[in-house]
């Protein structure tokens, strides 16, 4: 596991940058990052190119790239009313379309990233959309309406379905036109589609009724198939057999659908075979800025990575090497190999979807759960943020204390406890 061969050019570059941090700290004060501070509550959602601070290196935010709003009928039933049967009617409708709330592959909406994404959708479209997991199939299919005229009616429930795509923003250093460096929100890995909807409305509509174009009521009127024989023929009072158009709409409904959800999420292979790594010769501590505790790997396989003091008795459990380092758009990607226990930092497969899951170590493998993106402060500073490649979550901790676990958080820790110092040993 301890590579003695040549290290990659990127790894050597990182070693040089980190080793020079102390000298740069004095001579490059004009490039130093802003003091660490949590993002103000209620702040406007960041956009690509907005400035950020060193405290934001350990955070992540969604931003909405596209939206589409489409009136959709979720429940429908054709109903014929004759003279003497007008008045209040209660009709059990049939399900035509099922809409379920989802963000990426996650349809539980339990993470702060998913909730924030849907909140941004609400602001973007100006509609009161669902911010938690639910489905239109959970709604009652009963519609009660007061009918004053005989005729052929469509009893319906419907909503405005809101779909679109989102991106993920991370704070990282960016070189300016004048050669200086600054921290900016840049589009990072992790994007996908979302689906949500507004409150359901219900009603009854006839072919001869005048309704607003592209409204939920207009969609229901279209399902009446007003040019069909069913619509133009007198019937007994009560339910009317579905028209061909209504049958087609019902067949198109997929009760398991969660919207056209596609996410660009890398795969976890599940291959736990030991992998050969090209590791940097330099070892690092990943420490809390200005404080003595740093990442300490466990001796026991079922324990997690914790904040620990770095002493002569640490047995290299506080020393990490960056392995198989690549760089794209200024963001490093690496495996984090621990010198003390010979394992690689990882989020376990069973906890990949769990917010606040503990960071562990395991036998090194070609697995995206063991790959991490590293976001860096401006040159002269060793501050970084760390993000798991597979889950997209940032690494942080609940409170500063000896023995506290390092955990993953879908949007990071907004109080700056996801920003660390990567310092050469």
C-alpha positions as a Python dict, from the first residue, in 0.01 Angstrom:
ca = {
    (1, 'X'): (0, 0, 0),
    (2, 'X'): (283, 247, 64),
    (3, 'X'): (387, 360, -278),
    (4, 'X'): (756, 421, -320),
    (5, 'X'): (737, 477, -696),
    (6, 'X'): (692, 803, -884),
    (7, 'X'): (402, 1019, -777),
    (8, 'X'): (168, 1196, -1017),
    (9, 'X'): (241, 1549, -1140),
    (10, 'X'): (-77, 1676, -973),
    (11, 'X'): (18, 1517, -642),
    (12, 'X'): (364, 1675, -654),
    (13, 'X'): (205, 2010, -737),
    (14, 'X'): (-23, 1984, -435),
    (15, 'X'): (271, 1895, -213),
    (16, 'X'): (458, 2202, -328),
    (17, 'X'): (160, 2429, -275),
    (18, 'X'): (96, 2296, 74),
    (19, 'X'): (458, 2301, 182),
    (20, 'X'): (481, 2666, 80),
    (21, 'X'): (172, 2763, 280),
    (22, 'X'): (360, 2911, 575),
    (23, 'X'): (574, 3138, 357),
    (24, 'X'): (279, 3247, 145),
    (25, 'X'): (71, 3327, 453),
    (26, 'X'): (299, 3627, 527),
    (27, 'X'): (373, 3750, 177),
    (28, 'X'): (36, 3695, 10),
    (29, 'X'): (-203, 3859, 251),
    (30, 'X'): (-378, 4030, -38),
    (31, 'X'): (-482, 3685, -160),
    (32, 'X'): (-588, 3548, 177),
    (33, 'X'): (-939, 3416, 214),
    (34, 'X'): (-1205, 3604, 400),
    (35, 'X'): (-1241, 3511, 767),
    (36, 'X'): (-1443, 3197, 820),
    (37, 'X'): (-1806, 3278, 880),
    (38, 'X'): (-2129, 3091, 835),
    (39, 'X'): (-2357, 3195, 552),
    (40, 'X'): (-2619, 3435, 684),
    (41, 'X'): (-2959, 3285, 741),
    (42, 'X'): (-3218, 3379, 484),
    (43, 'X'): (-2946, 3474, 234),
    (44, 'X'): (-3027, 3468, -136),
    (45, 'X'): (-2946, 3135, -298),
    (46, 'X'): (-2597, 3154, -454),
    (47, 'X'): (-2551, 3159, -829),
    (48, 'X'): (-2248, 3051, -1034),
    (49, 'X'): (-1978, 3318, -1010),
    (50, 'X'): (-2099, 3466, -680),
    (51, 'X'): (-1829, 3515, -420),
    (52, 'X'): (-1795, 3282, -122),
    (53, 'X'): (-1572, 3256, 185),
    (54, 'X'): (-1337, 2996, 330),
    (55, 'X'): (-1621, 2881, 558),
    (56, 'X'): (-1815, 2782, 246),
    (57, 'X'): (-1547, 2540, 126),
    (58, 'X'): (-1727, 2265, 317),
    (59, 'X'): (-2075, 2347, 189),
    (60, 'X'): (-2279, 2274, -120),
    (61, 'X'): (-2597, 2427, -259),
    (62, 'X'): (-2840, 2337, -537),
    (63, 'X'): (-2935, 2587, -803),
    (64, 'X'): (-3222, 2556, -1048),
    (65, 'X'): (-3120, 2544, -1412),
    (66, 'X'): (-3452, 2487, -1592),
    (67, 'X'): (-3820, 2464, -1495),
    (68, 'X'): (-4139, 2362, -1673),
    (69, 'X'): (-4493, 2397, -1540),
    (70, 'X'): (-4767, 2184, -1695),
    (71, 'X'): (-5132, 2154, -1586),
    (72, 'X'): (-5200, 1784, -1530),
    (73, 'X'): (-5516, 1585, -1459),
    (74, 'X'): (-5456, 1325, -1190),
    (75, 'X'): (-5814, 1191, -1139),
    (76, 'X'): (-6107, 1188, -1384),
    (77, 'X'): (-6455, 1040, -1437),
    (78, 'X'): (-6712, 1109, -1708),
    (79, 'X'): (-7058, 1162, -1557),
    (80, 'X'): (-7398, 1223, -1719),
    (81, 'X'): (-7657, 1439, -1545),
    (82, 'X'): (-8025, 1441, -1653),
    (83, 'X'): (-8316, 1662, -1558),
    (84, 'X'): (-8408, 1583, -1201),
    (85, 'X'): (-8059, 1461, -1108),
    (86, 'X'): (-7892, 1799, -1079),
    (87, 'X'): (-7770, 1933, -748),
    (88, 'X'): (-7479, 1818, -534),
    (89, 'X'): (-7308, 1507, -667),
    (90, 'X'): (-7024, 1306, -513),
    (91, 'X'): (-6829, 1103, -767),
    (92, 'X'): (-6539, 860, -723),
    (93, 'X'): (-6293, 933, -1002),
    (94, 'X'): (-6033, 710, -1168),
    (95, 'X'): (-5660, 779, -1142),
    (96, 'X'): (-5519, 904, -1473),
    (97, 'X'): (-5171, 1027, -1377),
    (98, 'X'): (-4954, 976, -1070),
    (99, 'X'): (-4708, 1252, -978),
    (100, 'X'): (-4455, 1192, -702),
    (101, 'X'): (-4211, 1441, -556),
    (102, 'X'): (-3848, 1357, -625),
    (103, 'X'): (-3506, 1518, -643),
    (104, 'X'): (-3250, 1321, -843),
    (105, 'X'): (-3272, 956, -744),
    (106, 'X'): (-3393, 1048, -397),
    (107, 'X'): (-3770, 1032, -352),
    (108, 'X'): (-3765, 1053, 27),
    (109, 'X'): (-3672, 1425, 43),
    (110, 'X'): (-3501, 1373, 377),
    (111, 'X'): (-3176, 1557, 306),
    (112, 'X'): (-3127, 1929, 340),
    (113, 'X'): (-2999, 1942, -20),
    (114, 'X'): (-3328, 1806, -157),
    (115, 'X'): (-3537, 2038, 62),
    (116, 'X'): (-3327, 2338, -41),
    (117, 'X'): (-3359, 2241, -407),
    (118, 'X'): (-3739, 2230, -386),
    (119, 'X'): (-3744, 2559, -194),
    (120, 'X'): (-3545, 2713, -480),
    (121, 'X'): (-3799, 2568, -725),
    (122, 'X'): (-4079, 2735, -529),
    (123, 'X'): (-3901, 3070, -555),
    (124, 'X'): (-3817, 3019, -923),
    (125, 'X'): (-4169, 2943, -1045),
    (126, 'X'): (-4358, 3152, -788),
    (127, 'X'): (-4590, 2864, -696),
    (128, 'X'): (-4660, 2693, -366),
    (129, 'X'): (-4514, 2353, -452),
    (130, 'X'): (-4470, 2045, -234),
    (131, 'X'): (-4143, 2050, -38),
    (132, 'X'): (-4162, 1699, 102),
    (133, 'X'): (-4213, 1353, -41),
    (134, 'X'): (-4573, 1286, -133),
    (135, 'X'): (-4769, 1153, -430),
    (136, 'X'): (-5100, 1243, -592),
    (137, 'X'): (-5203, 880, -543),
    (138, 'X'): (-5227, 958, -172),
    (139, 'X'): (-5509, 1203, -244),
    (140, 'X'): (-5875, 1100, -208),
    (141, 'X'): (-6034, 1038, -548),
    (142, 'X'): (-6376, 1163, -437),
    (143, 'X'): (-6504, 1486, -595),
    (144, 'X'): (-6815, 1665, -467),
    (145, 'X'): (-6969, 1936, -688),
    (146, 'X'): (-7300, 2120, -718),
    (147, 'X'): (-7445, 2082, -1070),
    (148, 'X'): (-7712, 2324, -1190),
    (149, 'X'): (-7750, 2211, -1552),
    (150, 'X'): (-7802, 1867, -1707),
    (151, 'X'): (-7537, 1740, -1947),
    (152, 'X'): (-7216, 1545, -1990),
    (153, 'X'): (-6960, 1636, -1723),
    (154, 'X'): (-6605, 1553, -1646),
    (155, 'X'): (-6536, 1531, -1271),
    (156, 'X'): (-6167, 1589, -1215),
    (157, 'X'): (-5880, 1656, -982),
    (158, 'X'): (-5567, 1818, -1118),
    (159, 'X'): (-5253, 2006, -1033),
    (160, 'X'): (-4965, 2197, -1186),
    (161, 'X'): (-4677, 1955, -1232),
    (162, 'X'): (-4340, 2128, -1198),
    (163, 'X'): (-4033, 1960, -1347),
    (164, 'X'): (-3684, 2072, -1441),
    (165, 'X'): (-3314, 2029, -1379),
    (166, 'X'): (-3079, 2142, -1106),
    (167, 'X'): (-2705, 2179, -1064),
    (168, 'X'): (-2477, 2171, -761),
    (169, 'X'): (-2266, 2467, -650),
    (170, 'X'): (-1945, 2436, -451),
    (171, 'X'): (-1708, 2701, -323),
    (172, 'X'): (-1365, 2680, -483),
    (173, 'X'): (-1076, 2907, -580),
    (174, 'X'): (-1080, 3072, -922),
    (175, 'X'): (-814, 3279, -1090),
    (176, 'X'): (-924, 3628, -1190),
    (177, 'X'): (-841, 3816, -1509),
    (178, 'X'): (-572, 4018, -1329),
    (179, 'X'): (-398, 3701, -1209),
    (180, 'X'): (-522, 3721, -850),
    (181, 'X'): (-731, 3449, -687),
    (182, 'X'): (-1075, 3459, -527),
    (183, 'X'): (-1328, 3214, -391),
    (184, 'X'): (-1638, 3169, -606),
    (185, 'X'): (-1943, 2947, -626),
    (186, 'X'): (-1873, 2718, -921),
    (187, 'X'): (-2077, 2438, -1070),
    (188, 'X'): (-1952, 2115, -923),
    (189, 'X'): (-2043, 1750, -971),
    (190, 'X'): (-2395, 1640, -897),
    (191, 'X'): (-2692, 1737, -1112),
    (192, 'X'): (-3021, 1585, -1206),
    (193, 'X'): (-3394, 1634, -1245),
    (194, 'X'): (-3671, 1718, -1001),
    (195, 'X'): (-4047, 1675, -993),
    (196, 'X'): (-4299, 1838, -764),
    (197, 'X'): (-4654, 1972, -786),
    (198, 'X'): (-4895, 2228, -647),
    (199, 'X'): (-5204, 2167, -433),
    (200, 'X'): (-5469, 1962, -613),
    (201, 'X'): (-5782, 2139, -730),
    (202, 'X'): (-6107, 1967, -818),
    (203, 'X'): (-6421, 2047, -1012),
    (204, 'X'): (-6663, 1949, -1286),
    (205, 'X'): (-6668, 2080, -1644),
    (206, 'X'): (-6890, 2036, -1953),
    (207, 'X'): (-6800, 2053, -2322),
    (208, 'X'): (-6998, 2376, -2371),
    (209, 'X'): (-6832, 2554, -2077),
    (210, 'X'): (-6589, 2834, -2157),
    (211, 'X'): (-6264, 2776, -1970),
    (212, 'X'): (-5920, 2947, -1963),
    (213, 'X'): (-5675, 2803, -2215),
    (214, 'X'): (-5393, 2583, -2077),
    (215, 'X'): (-5566, 2558, -1739),
    (216, 'X'): (-5629, 2248, -1532),
    (217, 'X'): (-5999, 2278, -1620),
    (218, 'X'): (-5911, 2294, -1994),
    (219, 'X'): (-5708, 1975, -1957),
    (220, 'X'): (-6011, 1806, -1797),
    (221, 'X'): (-6238, 1933, -2073),
    (222, 'X'): (-6004, 1785, -2333),
    (223, 'X'): (-6040, 1446, -2164),
    (224, 'X'): (-6416, 1465, -2222),
    (225, 'X'): (-6337, 1405, -2590),
    (226, 'X'): (-6619, 1638, -2686),
    (227, 'X'): (-6628, 1530, -3051),
    (228, 'X'): (-6690, 1166, -2966),
    (229, 'X'): (-7019, 979, -2976),
    (230, 'X'): (-7002, 941, -2601),
    (231, 'X'): (-7013, 1317, -2557),
    (232, 'X'): (-7297, 1378, -2805),
    (233, 'X'): (-7529, 1091, -2706),
    (234, 'X'): (-7780, 1108, -2425),
    (235, 'X'): (-7716, 867, -2138),
    (236, 'X'): (-7879, 760, -1819),
    (237, 'X'): (-7777, 960, -1516),
    (238, 'X'): (-7450, 844, -1364),
    (239, 'X'): (-7111, 724, -1477),
    (240, 'X'): (-7027, 716, -1847),
    (241, 'X'): (-6799, 451, -1997),
    (242, 'X'): (-6453, 595, -2063),
    (243, 'X'): (-6386, 720, -2413),
    (244, 'X'): (-6088, 594, -2613),
    (245, 'X'): (-5900, 910, -2521),
    (246, 'X'): (-5971, 859, -2151),
    (247, 'X'): (-5859, 494, -2173),
    (248, 'X'): (-5536, 601, -2341),
    (249, 'X'): (-5470, 858, -2067),
    (250, 'X'): (-5528, 595, -1800),
    (251, 'X'): (-5296, 345, -1968),
    (252, 'X'): (-5026, 611, -1983),
    (253, 'X'): (-5041, 656, -1606),
    (254, 'X'): (-4758, 482, -1423),
    (255, 'X'): (-4826, 449, -1048),
    (256, 'X'): (-4454, 400, -984),
    (257, 'X'): (-4350, 707, -1180),
    (258, 'X'): (-4156, 980, -1000),
    (259, 'X'): (-4118, 1208, -1299),
    (260, 'X'): (-3849, 1192, -1565),
    (261, 'X'): (-3572, 1170, -1311),
    (262, 'X'): (-3218, 1146, -1440),
    (263, 'X'): (-2914, 1216, -1230),
    (264, 'X'): (-2548, 1228, -1315),
    (265, 'X'): (-2433, 1027, -1018),
    (266, 'X'): (-2124, 808, -1041),
    (267, 'X'): (-2159, 441, -967),
    (268, 'X'): (-2042, 258, -659),
    (269, 'X'): (-1908, -68, -787),
    (270, 'X'): (-1938, -269, -469),
    (271, 'X'): (-1600, -421, -557),
    (272, 'X'): (-1412, -438, -230),
    (273, 'X'): (-1097, -596, -376),
    (274, 'X'): (-777, -426, -268),
    (275, 'X'): (-660, -175, -528),
    (276, 'X'): (-307, -62, -611),
    (277, 'X'): (-280, 311, -550),
    (278, 'X'): (-40, 576, -676),
    (279, 'X'): (-3, 780, -358),
    (280, 'X'): (184, 1101, -291),
    (281, 'X'): (504, 1069, -92),
    (282, 'X'): (385, 1355, 128),
    (283, 'X'): (157, 1276, 422),
    (284, 'X'): (-101, 1526, 545),
    (285, 'X'): (-305, 1609, 848),
    (286, 'X'): (-665, 1711, 786),
    (287, 'X'): (-716, 1940, 1083),
    (288, 'X'): (-969, 2185, 1221),
    (289, 'X'): (-832, 2532, 1140),
    (290, 'X'): (-660, 2693, 1438),
    (291, 'X'): (-728, 2398, 1667),
    (292, 'X'): (-537, 2081, 1760),
    (293, 'X'): (-789, 1812, 1661),
    (294, 'X'): (-762, 1644, 1322),
    (295, 'X'): (-900, 1346, 1131),
    (296, 'X'): (-797, 1025, 1306),
    (297, 'X'): (-859, 687, 1146),
    (298, 'X'): (-985, 398, 1362),
    (299, 'X'): (-794, 87, 1463),
    (300, 'X'): (-1113, -122, 1458),
    (301, 'X'): (-1291, -188, 1130),
    (302, 'X'): (-1636, -113, 1272),
    (303, 'X'): (-1533, 225, 1411),
    (304, 'X'): (-1535, 554, 1223),
    (305, 'X'): (-1300, 843, 1151),
    (306, 'X'): (-1302, 1081, 1448),
    (307, 'X'): (-1156, 1413, 1554),
    (308, 'X'): (-848, 1326, 1757),
    (309, 'X'): (-550, 1514, 1904),
    (310, 'X'): (-229, 1466, 1711),
    (311, 'X'): (47, 1337, 1939),
    (312, 'X'): (353, 1114, 1928),
    (313, 'X'): (119, 830, 2022),
    (314, 'X'): (-110, 877, 1719),
    (315, 'X'): (71, 593, 1536),
    (316, 'X'): (20, 770, 1200),
    (317, 'X'): (-360, 732, 1232),
    (318, 'X'): (-370, 1110, 1185),
    (319, 'X'): (-163, 1095, 866),
    (320, 'X'): (-329, 1071, 524),
    (321, 'X'): (-194, 1042, 173),
    (322, 'X'): (-369, 1154, -144),
    (323, 'X'): (-379, 872, -398),
    (324, 'X'): (-470, 844, -767),
    (325, 'X'): (-498, 1223, -778),
    (326, 'X'): (-665, 1389, -1076),
    (327, 'X'): (-767, 1750, -1130),
    (328, 'X'): (-1046, 1901, -1339),
    (329, 'X'): (-1153, 2265, -1348),
    (330, 'X'): (-940, 2335, -1043),
    (331, 'X'): (-1098, 2062, -829),
    (332, 'X'): (-883, 1775, -704),
    (333, 'X'): (-1018, 1422, -690),
    (334, 'X'): (-835, 1167, -475),
    (335, 'X'): (-857, 862, -256),
    (336, 'X'): (-760, 930, 107),
    (337, 'X'): (-527, 653, 228),
    (338, 'X'): (-448, 634, 598),
    (339, 'X'): (-88, 566, 691),
    (340, 'X'): (-179, 416, 1028),
    (341, 'X'): (-436, 150, 938),
    (342, 'X'): (-372, 110, 563),
    (343, 'X'): (-737, 170, 471),
    (344, 'X'): (-909, 429, 255),
    (345, 'X'): (-1170, 677, 379),
    (346, 'X'): (-1517, 575, 264),
    (347, 'X'): (-1889, 605, 316),
    (348, 'X'): (-2025, 251, 351),
    (349, 'X'): (-2266, 139, 76),
    (350, 'X'): (-2550, 76, 320),
    (351, 'X'): (-2530, 434, 448),
    (352, 'X'): (-2469, 611, 117),
    (353, 'X'): (-2815, 771, 111),
    (354, 'X'): (-2810, 861, 481),
    (355, 'X'): (-2745, 1218, 590),
    (356, 'X'): (-2499, 1233, 881),
    (357, 'X'): (-2359, 886, 797),
    (358, 'X'): (-2020, 832, 965),
    (359, 'X'): (-1701, 843, 760),
    (360, 'X'): (-1527, 505, 784),
    (361, 'X'): (-1215, 337, 647),
    (362, 'X'): (-1205, 14, 446),
    (363, 'X'): (-974, -184, 222),
    (364, 'X'): (-890, 35, -72),
    (365, 'X'): (-1089, -44, -387),
    (366, 'X'): (-1188, 111, -717),
    (367, 'X'): (-1507, 252, -571),
    (368, 'X'): (-1655, 602, -599),
    (369, 'X'): (-1758, 582, -234),
    (370, 'X'): (-1383, 606, -162),
    (371, 'X'): (-1322, 900, -394),
    (372, 'X'): (-1337, 1257, -270),
    (373, 'X'): (-1338, 1600, -431),
    (374, 'X'): (-1117, 1857, -261),
    (375, 'X'): (-1209, 2226, -288),
    (376, 'X'): (-924, 2464, -210),
    (377, 'X'): (-884, 2813, -73),
    (378, 'X'): (-674, 3073, -257),
    (379, 'X'): (-299, 3003, -284),
    (380, 'X'): (-129, 3074, 44),
    (381, 'X'): (-403, 2910, 246),
    (382, 'X'): (-428, 2539, 326),
    (383, 'X'): (-805, 2547, 389),
    (384, 'X'): (-1010, 2287, 202),
    (385, 'X'): (-1358, 2138, 178),
    (386, 'X'): (-1408, 1765, 118),
    (387, 'X'): (-1694, 1604, -77),
    (388, 'X'): (-1770, 1237, -135),
    (389, 'X'): (-1785, 1166, -509),
    (390, 'X'): (-2067, 910, -500),
    (391, 'X'): (-2305, 1067, -249),
    (392, 'X'): (-2227, 1432, -329),
    (393, 'X'): (-2231, 1507, 45),
    (394, 'X'): (-1974, 1723, 222),
    (395, 'X'): (-1767, 1600, 516),
    (396, 'X'): (-1799, 1781, 852),
    (397, 'X'): (-1878, 1722, 1216),
    (398, 'X'): (-2158, 1803, 1460),
    (399, 'X'): (-1946, 1963, 1729),
    (400, 'X'): (-1579, 2023, 1805),
    (401, 'X'): (-1482, 1757, 2059),
    (402, 'X'): (-1226, 1481, 2104),
    (403, 'X'): (-1376, 1161, 1965),
    (404, 'X'): (-1645, 1331, 1756),
    (405, 'X'): (-1725, 1144, 1433),
    (406, 'X'): (-1663, 1291, 1089),
    (407, 'X'): (-1991, 1264, 897),
    (408, 'X'): (-2143, 1341, 559),
    (409, 'X'): (-2397, 1622, 519),
    (410, 'X'): (-2588, 1672, 195),
    (411, 'X'): (-2531, 2049, 195),
    (412, 'X'): (-2241, 2055, 438),
    (413, 'X'): (-2228, 2241, 768),
    (414, 'X'): (-2331, 2602, 733),
    (415, 'X'): (-2140, 2709, 1046),
    (416, 'X'): (-1801, 2648, 886),
    (417, 'X'): (-1738, 2311, 1053),
    (418, 'X'): (-1682, 2152, 714),
    (419, 'X'): (-1371, 2357, 639),
    (420, 'X'): (-1038, 2191, 724),
    (421, 'X'): (-665, 2256, 692),
    (422, 'X'): (-468, 2019, 467),
    (423, 'X'): (-114, 2054, 601),
    (424, 'X'): (193, 1854, 513),
    (425, 'X'): (342, 1651, 796),
}
